[in-house]
mmCIF file of C-alpha atoms and ligand atoms in Angstrom:
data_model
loop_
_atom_site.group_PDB
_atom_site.id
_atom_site.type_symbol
_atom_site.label_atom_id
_atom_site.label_comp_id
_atom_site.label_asym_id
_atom_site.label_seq_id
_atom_site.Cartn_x
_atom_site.Cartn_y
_atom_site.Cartn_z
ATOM 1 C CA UNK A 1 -17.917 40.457 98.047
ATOM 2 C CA UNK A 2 -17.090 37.099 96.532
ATOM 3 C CA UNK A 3 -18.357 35.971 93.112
ATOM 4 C CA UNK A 4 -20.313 39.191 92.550
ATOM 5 C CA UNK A 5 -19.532 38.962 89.029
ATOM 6 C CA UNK A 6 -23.110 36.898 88.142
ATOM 7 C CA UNK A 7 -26.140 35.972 89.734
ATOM 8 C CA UNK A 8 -27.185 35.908 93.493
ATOM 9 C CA UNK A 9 -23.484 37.353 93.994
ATOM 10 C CA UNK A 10 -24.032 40.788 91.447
ATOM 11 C CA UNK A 11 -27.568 40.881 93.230
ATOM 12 C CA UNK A 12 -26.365 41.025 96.572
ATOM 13 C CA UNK A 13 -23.381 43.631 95.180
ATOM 14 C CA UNK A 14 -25.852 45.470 93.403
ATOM 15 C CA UNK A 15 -27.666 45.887 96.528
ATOM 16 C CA UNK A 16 -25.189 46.552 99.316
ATOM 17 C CA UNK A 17 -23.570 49.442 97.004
ATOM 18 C CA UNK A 18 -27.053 50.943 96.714
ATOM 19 C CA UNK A 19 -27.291 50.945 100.347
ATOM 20 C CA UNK A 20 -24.035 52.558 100.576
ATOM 21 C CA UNK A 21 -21.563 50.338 101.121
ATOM 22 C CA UNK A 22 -18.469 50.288 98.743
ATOM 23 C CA UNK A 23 -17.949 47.190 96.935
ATOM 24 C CA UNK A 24 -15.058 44.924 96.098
ATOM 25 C CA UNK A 25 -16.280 43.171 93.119
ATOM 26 C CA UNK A 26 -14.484 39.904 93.058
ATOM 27 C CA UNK A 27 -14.990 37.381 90.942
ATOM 28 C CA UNK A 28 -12.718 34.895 88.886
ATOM 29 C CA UNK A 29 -15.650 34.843 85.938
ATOM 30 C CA UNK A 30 -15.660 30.581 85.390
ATOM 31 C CA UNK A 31 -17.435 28.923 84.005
ATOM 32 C CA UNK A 32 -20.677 26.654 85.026
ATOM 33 C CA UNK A 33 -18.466 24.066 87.053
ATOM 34 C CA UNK A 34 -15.587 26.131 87.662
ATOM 35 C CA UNK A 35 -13.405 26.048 84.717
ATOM 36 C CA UNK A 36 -11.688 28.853 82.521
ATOM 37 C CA UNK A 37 -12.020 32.438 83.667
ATOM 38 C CA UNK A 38 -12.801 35.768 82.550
ATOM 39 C CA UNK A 39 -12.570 39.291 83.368
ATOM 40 C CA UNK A 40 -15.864 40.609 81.899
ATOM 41 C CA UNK A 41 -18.420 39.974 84.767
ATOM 42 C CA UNK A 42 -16.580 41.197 87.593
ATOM 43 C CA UNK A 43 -15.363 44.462 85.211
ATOM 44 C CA UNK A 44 -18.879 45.074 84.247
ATOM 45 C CA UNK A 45 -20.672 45.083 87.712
ATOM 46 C CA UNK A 46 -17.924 47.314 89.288
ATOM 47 C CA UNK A 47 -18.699 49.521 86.288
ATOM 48 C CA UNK A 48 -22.869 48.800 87.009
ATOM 49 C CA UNK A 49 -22.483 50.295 90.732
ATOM 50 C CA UNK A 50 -20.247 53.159 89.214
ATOM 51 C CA UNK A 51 -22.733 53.646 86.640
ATOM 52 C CA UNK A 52 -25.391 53.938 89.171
ATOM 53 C CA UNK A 53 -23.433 56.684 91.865
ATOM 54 C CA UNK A 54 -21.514 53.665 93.817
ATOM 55 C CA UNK A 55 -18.309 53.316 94.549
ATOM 56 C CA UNK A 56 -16.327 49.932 92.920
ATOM 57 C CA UNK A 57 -13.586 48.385 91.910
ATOM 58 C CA UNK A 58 -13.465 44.399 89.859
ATOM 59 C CA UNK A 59 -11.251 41.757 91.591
ATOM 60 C CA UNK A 60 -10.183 39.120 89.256
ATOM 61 C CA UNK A 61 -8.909 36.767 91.625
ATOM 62 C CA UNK A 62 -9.558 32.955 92.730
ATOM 63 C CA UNK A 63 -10.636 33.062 96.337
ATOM 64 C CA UNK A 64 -9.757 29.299 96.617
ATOM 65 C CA UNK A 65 -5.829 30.252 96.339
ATOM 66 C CA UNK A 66 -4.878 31.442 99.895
ATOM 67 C CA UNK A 67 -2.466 34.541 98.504
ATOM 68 C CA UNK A 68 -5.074 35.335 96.073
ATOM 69 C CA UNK A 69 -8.077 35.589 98.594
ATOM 70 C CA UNK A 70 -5.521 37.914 100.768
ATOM 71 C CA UNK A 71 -5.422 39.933 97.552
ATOM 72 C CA UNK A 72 -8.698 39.943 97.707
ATOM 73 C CA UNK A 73 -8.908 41.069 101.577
ATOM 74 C CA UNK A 74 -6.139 43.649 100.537
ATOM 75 C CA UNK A 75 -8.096 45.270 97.465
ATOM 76 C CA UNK A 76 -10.800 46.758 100.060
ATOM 77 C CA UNK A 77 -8.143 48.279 102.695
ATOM 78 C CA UNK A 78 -6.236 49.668 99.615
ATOM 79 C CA UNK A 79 -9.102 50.995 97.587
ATOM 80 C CA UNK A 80 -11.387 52.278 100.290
ATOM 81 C CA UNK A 81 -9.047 52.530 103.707
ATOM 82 C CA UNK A 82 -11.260 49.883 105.509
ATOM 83 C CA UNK A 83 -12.507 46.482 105.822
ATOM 84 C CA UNK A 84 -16.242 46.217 107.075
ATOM 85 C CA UNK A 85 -18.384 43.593 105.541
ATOM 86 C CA UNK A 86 -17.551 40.281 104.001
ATOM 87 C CA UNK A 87 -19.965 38.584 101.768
ATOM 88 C CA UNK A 88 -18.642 34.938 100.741
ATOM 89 C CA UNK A 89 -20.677 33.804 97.834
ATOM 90 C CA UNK A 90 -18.491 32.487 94.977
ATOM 91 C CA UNK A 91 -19.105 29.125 94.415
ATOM 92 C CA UNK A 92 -19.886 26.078 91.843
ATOM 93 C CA UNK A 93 -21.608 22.965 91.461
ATOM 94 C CA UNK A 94 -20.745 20.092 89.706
ATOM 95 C CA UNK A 95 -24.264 18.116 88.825
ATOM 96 C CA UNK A 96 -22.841 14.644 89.451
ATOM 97 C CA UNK A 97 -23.833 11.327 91.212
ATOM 98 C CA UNK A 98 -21.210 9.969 93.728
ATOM 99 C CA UNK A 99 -19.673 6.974 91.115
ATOM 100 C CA UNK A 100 -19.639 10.206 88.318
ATOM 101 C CA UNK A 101 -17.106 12.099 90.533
ATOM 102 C CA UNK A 102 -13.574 11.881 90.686
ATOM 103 C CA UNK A 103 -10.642 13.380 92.392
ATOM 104 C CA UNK A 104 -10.438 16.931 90.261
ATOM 105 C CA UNK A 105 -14.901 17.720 90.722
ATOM 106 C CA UNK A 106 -13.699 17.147 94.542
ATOM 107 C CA UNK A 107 -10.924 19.219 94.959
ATOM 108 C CA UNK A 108 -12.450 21.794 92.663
ATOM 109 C CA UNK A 109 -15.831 21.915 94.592
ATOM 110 C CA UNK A 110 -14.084 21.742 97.971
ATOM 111 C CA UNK A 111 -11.572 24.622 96.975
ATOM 112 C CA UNK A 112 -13.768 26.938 95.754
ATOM 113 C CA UNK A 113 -16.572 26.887 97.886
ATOM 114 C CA UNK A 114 -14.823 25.513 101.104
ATOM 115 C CA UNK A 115 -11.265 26.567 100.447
ATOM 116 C CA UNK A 116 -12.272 29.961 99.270
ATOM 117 C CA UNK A 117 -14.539 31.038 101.935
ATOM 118 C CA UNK A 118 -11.695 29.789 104.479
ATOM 119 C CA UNK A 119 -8.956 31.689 103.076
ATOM 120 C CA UNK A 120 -11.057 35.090 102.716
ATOM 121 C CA UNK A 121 -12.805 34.288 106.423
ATOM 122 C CA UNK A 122 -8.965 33.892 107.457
ATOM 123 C CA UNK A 123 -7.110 37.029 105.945
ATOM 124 C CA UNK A 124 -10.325 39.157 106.723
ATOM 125 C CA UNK A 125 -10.544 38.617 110.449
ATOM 126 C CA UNK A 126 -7.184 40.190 111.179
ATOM 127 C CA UNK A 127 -8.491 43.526 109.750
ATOM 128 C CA UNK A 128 -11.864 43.097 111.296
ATOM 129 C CA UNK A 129 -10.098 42.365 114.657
ATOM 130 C CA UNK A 130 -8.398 45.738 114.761
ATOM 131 C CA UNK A 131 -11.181 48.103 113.373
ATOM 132 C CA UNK A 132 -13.561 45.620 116.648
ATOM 133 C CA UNK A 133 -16.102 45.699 113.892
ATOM 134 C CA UNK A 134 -17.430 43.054 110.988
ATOM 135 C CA UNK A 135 -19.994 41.452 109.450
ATOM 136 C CA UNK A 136 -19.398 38.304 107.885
ATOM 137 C CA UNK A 137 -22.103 36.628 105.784
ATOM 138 C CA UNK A 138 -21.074 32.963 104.197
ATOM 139 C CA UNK A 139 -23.428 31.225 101.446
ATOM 140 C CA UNK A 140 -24.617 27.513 102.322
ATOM 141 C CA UNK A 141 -26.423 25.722 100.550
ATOM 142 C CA UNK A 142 -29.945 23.691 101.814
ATOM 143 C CA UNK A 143 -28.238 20.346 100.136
ATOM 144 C CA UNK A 144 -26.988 19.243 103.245
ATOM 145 C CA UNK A 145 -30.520 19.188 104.466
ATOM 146 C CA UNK A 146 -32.360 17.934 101.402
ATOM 147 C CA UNK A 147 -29.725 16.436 98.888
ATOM 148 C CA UNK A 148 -30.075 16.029 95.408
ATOM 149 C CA UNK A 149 -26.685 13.729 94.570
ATOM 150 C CA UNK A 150 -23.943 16.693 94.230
ATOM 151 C CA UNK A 151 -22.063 14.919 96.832
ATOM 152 C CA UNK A 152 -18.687 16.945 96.579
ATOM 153 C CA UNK A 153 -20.625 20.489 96.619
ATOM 154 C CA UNK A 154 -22.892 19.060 99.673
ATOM 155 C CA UNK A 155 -20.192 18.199 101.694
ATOM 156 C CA UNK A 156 -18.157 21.198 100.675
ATOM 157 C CA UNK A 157 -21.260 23.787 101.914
ATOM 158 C CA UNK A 158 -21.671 21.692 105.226
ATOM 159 C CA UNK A 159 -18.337 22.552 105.734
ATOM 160 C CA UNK A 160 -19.012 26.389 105.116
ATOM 161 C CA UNK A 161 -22.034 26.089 107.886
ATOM 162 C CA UNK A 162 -19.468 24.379 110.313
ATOM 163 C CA UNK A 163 -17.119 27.153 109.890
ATOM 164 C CA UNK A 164 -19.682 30.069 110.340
ATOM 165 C CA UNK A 165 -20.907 28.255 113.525
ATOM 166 C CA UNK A 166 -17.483 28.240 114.601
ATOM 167 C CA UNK A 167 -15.848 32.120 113.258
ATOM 168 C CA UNK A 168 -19.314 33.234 115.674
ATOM 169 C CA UNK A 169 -18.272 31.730 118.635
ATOM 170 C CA UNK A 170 -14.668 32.545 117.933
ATOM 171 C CA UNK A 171 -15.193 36.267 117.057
ATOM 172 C CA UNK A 172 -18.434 37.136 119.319
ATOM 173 C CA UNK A 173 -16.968 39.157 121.835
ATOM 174 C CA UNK A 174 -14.767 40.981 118.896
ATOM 175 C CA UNK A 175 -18.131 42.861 117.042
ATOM 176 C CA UNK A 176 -17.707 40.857 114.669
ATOM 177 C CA UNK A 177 -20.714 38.709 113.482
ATOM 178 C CA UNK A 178 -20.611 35.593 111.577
ATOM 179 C CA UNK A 179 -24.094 34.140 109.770
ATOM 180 C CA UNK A 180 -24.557 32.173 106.370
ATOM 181 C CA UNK A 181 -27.139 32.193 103.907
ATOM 182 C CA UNK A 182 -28.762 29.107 102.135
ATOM 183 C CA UNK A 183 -30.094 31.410 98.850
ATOM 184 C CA UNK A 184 -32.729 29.615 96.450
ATOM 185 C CA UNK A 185 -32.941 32.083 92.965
ATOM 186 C CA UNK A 186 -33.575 31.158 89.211
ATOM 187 C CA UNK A 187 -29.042 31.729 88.100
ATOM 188 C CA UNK A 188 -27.364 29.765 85.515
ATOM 189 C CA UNK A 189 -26.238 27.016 88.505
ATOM 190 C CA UNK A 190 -30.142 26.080 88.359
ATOM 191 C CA UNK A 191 -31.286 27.105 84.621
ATOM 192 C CA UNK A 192 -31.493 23.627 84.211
ATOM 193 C CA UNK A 193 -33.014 21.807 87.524
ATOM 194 C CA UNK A 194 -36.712 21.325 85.893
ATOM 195 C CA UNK A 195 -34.632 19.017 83.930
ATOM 196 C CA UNK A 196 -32.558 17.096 85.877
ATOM 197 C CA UNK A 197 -35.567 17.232 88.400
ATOM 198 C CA UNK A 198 -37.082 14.903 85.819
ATOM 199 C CA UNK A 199 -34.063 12.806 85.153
ATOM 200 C CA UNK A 200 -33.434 12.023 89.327
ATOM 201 C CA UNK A 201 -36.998 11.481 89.002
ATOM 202 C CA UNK A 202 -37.460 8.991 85.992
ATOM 203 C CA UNK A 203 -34.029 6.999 87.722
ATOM 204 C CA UNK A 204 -36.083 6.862 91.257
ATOM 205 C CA UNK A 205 -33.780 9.168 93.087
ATOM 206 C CA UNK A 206 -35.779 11.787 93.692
ATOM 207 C CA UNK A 207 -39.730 11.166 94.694
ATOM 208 C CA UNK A 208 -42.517 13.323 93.392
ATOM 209 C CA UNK A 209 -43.114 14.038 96.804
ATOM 210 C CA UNK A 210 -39.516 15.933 97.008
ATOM 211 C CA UNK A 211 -39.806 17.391 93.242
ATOM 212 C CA UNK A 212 -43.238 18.918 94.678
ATOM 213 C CA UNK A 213 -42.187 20.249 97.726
ATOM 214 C CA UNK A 214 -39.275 21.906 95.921
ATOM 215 C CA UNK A 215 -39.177 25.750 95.855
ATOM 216 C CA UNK A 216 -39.929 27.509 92.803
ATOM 217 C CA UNK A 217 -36.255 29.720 92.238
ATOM 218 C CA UNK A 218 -37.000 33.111 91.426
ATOM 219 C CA UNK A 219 -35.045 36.491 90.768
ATOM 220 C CA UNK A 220 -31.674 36.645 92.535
ATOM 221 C CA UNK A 221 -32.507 40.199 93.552
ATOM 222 C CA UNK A 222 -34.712 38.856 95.938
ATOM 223 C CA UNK A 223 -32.073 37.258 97.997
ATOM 224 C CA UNK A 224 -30.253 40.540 98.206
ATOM 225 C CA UNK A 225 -31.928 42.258 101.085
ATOM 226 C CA UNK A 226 -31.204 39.824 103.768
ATOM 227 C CA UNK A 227 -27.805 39.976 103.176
ATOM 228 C CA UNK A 228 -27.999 43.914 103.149
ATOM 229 C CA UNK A 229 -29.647 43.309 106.274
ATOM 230 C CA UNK A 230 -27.368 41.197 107.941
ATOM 231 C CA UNK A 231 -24.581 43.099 106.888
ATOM 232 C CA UNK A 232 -25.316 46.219 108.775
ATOM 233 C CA UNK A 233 -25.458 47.776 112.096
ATOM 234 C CA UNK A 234 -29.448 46.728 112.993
ATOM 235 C CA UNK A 235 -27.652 43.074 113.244
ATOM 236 C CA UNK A 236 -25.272 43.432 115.535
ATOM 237 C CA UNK A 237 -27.341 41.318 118.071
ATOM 238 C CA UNK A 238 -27.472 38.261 115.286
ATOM 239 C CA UNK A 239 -24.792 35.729 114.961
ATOM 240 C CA UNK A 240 -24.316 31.801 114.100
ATOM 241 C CA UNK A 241 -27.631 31.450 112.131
ATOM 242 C CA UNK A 242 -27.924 30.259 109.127
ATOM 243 C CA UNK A 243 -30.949 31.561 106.907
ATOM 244 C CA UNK A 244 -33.038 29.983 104.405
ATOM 245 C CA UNK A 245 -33.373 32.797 101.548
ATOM 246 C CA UNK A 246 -35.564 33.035 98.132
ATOM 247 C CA UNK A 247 -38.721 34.259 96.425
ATOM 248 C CA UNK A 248 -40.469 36.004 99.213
ATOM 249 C CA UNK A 249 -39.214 33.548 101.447
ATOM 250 C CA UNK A 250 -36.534 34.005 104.695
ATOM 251 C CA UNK A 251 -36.465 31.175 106.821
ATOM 252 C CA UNK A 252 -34.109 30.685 109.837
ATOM 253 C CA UNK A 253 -32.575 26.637 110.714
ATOM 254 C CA UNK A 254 -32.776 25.633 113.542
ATOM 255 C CA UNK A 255 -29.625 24.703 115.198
ATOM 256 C CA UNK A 256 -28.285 21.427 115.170
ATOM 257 C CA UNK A 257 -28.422 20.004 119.322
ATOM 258 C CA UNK A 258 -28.507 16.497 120.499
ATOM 259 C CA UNK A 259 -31.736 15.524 121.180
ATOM 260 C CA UNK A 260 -31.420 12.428 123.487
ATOM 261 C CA UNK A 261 -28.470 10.681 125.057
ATOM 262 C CA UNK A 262 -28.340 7.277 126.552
ATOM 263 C CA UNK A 263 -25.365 6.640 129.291
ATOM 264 C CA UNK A 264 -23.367 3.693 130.458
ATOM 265 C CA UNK A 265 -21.171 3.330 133.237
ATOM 266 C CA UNK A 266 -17.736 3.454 131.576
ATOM 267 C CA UNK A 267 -16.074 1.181 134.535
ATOM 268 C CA UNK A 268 -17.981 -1.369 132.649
ATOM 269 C CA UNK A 269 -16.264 -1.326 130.007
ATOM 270 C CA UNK A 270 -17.607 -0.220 126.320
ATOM 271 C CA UNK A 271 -21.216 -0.377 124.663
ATOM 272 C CA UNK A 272 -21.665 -4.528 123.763
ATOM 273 C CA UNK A 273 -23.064 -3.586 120.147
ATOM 274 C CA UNK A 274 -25.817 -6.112 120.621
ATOM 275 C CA UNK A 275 -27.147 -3.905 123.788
ATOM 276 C CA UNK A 276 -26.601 -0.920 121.447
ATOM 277 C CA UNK A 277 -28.791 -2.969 118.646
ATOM 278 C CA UNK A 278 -31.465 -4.054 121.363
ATOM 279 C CA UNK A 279 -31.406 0.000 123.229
ATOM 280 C CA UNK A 280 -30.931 2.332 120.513
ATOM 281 C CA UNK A 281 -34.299 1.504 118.385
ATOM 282 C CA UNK A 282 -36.184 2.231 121.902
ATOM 283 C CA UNK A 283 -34.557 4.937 122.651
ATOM 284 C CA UNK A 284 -32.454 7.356 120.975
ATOM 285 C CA UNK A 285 -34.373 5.993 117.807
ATOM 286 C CA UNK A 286 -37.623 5.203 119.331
ATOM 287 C CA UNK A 287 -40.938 6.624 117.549
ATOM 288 C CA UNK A 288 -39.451 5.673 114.060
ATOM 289 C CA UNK A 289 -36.309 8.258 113.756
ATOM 290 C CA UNK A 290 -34.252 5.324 112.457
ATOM 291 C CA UNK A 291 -34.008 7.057 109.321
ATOM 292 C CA UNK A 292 -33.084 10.614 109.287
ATOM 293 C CA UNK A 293 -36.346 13.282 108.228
ATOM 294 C CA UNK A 294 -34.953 14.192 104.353
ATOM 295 C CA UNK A 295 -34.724 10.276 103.514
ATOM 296 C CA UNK A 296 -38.967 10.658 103.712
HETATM 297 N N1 NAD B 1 -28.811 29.558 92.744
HETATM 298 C C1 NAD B 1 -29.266 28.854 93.773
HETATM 299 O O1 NAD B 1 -30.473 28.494 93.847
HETATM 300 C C2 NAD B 1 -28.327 28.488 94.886
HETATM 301 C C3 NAD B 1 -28.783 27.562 95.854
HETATM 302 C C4 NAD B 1 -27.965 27.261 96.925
HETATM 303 C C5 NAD B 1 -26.723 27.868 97.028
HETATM 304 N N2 NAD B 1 -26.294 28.736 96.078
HETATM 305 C C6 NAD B 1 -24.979 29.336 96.255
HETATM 306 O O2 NAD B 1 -25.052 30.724 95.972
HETATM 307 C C7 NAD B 1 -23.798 31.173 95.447
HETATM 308 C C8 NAD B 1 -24.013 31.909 94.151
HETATM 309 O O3 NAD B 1 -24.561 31.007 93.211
HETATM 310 P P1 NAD B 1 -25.256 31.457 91.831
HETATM 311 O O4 NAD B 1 -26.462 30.613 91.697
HETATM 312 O O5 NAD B 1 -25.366 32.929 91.779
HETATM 313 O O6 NAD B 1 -24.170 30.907 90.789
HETATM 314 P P2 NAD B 1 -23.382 31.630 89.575
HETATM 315 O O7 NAD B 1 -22.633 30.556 88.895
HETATM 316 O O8 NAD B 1 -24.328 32.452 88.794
HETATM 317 O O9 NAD B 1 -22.390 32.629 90.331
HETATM 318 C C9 NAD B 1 -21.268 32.181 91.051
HETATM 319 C C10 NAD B 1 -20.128 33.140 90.759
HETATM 320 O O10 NAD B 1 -18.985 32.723 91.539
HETATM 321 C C11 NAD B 1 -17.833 32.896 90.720
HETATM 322 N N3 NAD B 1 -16.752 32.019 91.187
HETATM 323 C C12 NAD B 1 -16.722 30.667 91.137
HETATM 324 N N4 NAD B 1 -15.545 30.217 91.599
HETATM 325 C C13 NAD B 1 -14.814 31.316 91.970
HETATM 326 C C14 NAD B 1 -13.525 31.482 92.543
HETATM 327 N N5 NAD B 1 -12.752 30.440 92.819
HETATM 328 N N6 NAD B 1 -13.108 32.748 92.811
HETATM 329 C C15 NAD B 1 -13.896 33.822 92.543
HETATM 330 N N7 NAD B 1 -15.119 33.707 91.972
HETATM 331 C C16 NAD B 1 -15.570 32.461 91.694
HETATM 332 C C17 NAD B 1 -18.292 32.551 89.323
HETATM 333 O O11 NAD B 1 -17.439 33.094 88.306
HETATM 334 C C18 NAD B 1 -19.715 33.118 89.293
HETATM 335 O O12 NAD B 1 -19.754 34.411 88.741
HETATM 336 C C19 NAD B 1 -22.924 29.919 95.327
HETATM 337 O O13 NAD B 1 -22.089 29.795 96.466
HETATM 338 C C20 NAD B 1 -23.930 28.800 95.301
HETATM 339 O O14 NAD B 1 -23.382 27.573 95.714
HETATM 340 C C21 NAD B 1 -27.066 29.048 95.010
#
């Protein structure tokens, strides 16, 4: 269990040891945004789920190095003989506008939320493989549904639902199950989105409309018990979804499918763009879909 040193991540810990599962309690203990690191969060939930009957041990490692996250991967085999669930939840955000971010947010963002879930996705599977059993559960984000600027950590959790979609259809006759989460909960990454709510707001990014329909972030615990869920043996039969998760809410996406295709004759040579220009708005566009639905 990735970044299980803090918020939705020592929730969903928390949890899974409760329900009997024992827990590597990774986490590299940054700060907001990534920087520095500490030992103290990870160390103290291990010793939380020891304190409560559980079985734990801290893992102060950066899942976005690749040797690290196999460290990671190898900390379970060694400390409990066996490799059955993988929750992939570290991650950070960067609150920036696309001119505000330069090449260190991106290659942070993308290595520790894209990187990292890779390279502990990649050195679990192996293990899973052999033992024909797994659940793999990978944390999303809704931002690449309903953006709020954070361009780096949007494109970095698209990537994450990509890669589930793919590790279910690569692993699905294997036992092995591959689904994400996209968590909403009141941590530290959104203490302070009343506030820049209001900012986003007063510059005109983000309508009241949006700011409204936002949904209110409540305890982290309450994310927990989906992943439990989807983490044991009643979910063997569910695979490449990605959930919407918070309050008293779980949601399911649907799953992304093209909708309408037009078709030319390719002996003909390519699309002129000005047939494109005249066809597209009555077709694949017609009824006003120009604009995508989260632009409303
Ligand atoms: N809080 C929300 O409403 C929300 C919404 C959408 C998605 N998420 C996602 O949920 C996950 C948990 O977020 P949170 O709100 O609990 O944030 P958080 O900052 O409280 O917890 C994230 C944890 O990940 C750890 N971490 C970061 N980089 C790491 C690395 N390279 N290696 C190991 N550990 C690392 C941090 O030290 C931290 O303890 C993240 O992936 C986040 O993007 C959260």
């Amino acid at each position: 269990m990735t970044g299980a040193g803090r918020g939705i991540g020592r929730a969903e810990a928390l949890a899974l040891a409760a329900a009997g599962a024992s827990v590597v309690v990774n986490d590299l203990g940054v700060a907001a945004g990534g920087r520095g690191s500490s030992n103290v969060p990870a160390e103290a939930v291990a010793q939380e789920i020891r304190d409560r009957g559980g079985e734990a041990v801290a893992s102060i490692e950066s899942v976005a190095d690749w040797a690290a996250a196999e460290r990671v991967v190898g900390t379970a085999v060694e400390a409990f003989g066996r490799l059955d669930i993988v929750v992939n939840n570290a991650g950070i955000v960067r609150q920036q506008m696309i001119e505000e971010i330069g090449e260190e947010d991106l290659d942070a963002t993308i290595a520790a939320n894209l990187k990292g879930t890779f390279a502990v996705c990649r050195h679990a599977v192996p293990v899973l493989r052999a033992a024909g059993y797994g659940r793999i559960v990978n944390t999303t984000s809704n931002q690449w549904t309903a953006p709020l600027g954070n361009a780096h950590y949007a494109a970095s959790k698209g990537g994450v639902t990509s890669l589930t979609y793919d590790l279910a259809f690569e692993l699905r006759g294997d036992g092995i199950t591959v689904n994400a989460v996209a968590p909403f909960a009141l941590t530290r990454m959104t203490a302070d989105a009343a506030e820049r709510d209001a900012d986003l707001q007063a510059r005109g990014i983000m309508s009241s409309t949006r700011a409204a329909a936002k949904e209110a972030r409540a305890d982290a615990a309450l994310v927990a018990p989906l992943v439990v869920y989807l983490a044991s043996d009643a979910a063997a039969g569910v695979s490449g979804r990605v959930f919407r998760v918070g309050g008293g809410k779980v949601g399911v996406y649907s799953h992304p499918t093209e909708v309408r295709a037009i078709f030319r004759d390719e002996s003909s040579g390519p699309w002129p763009c000005e047939e494109l220009a005249d066809l597209l708005p009555r077709t694949l566009l017609a009824y006003g879909e120009g604009r995508a639905p989260h632009l409303a």
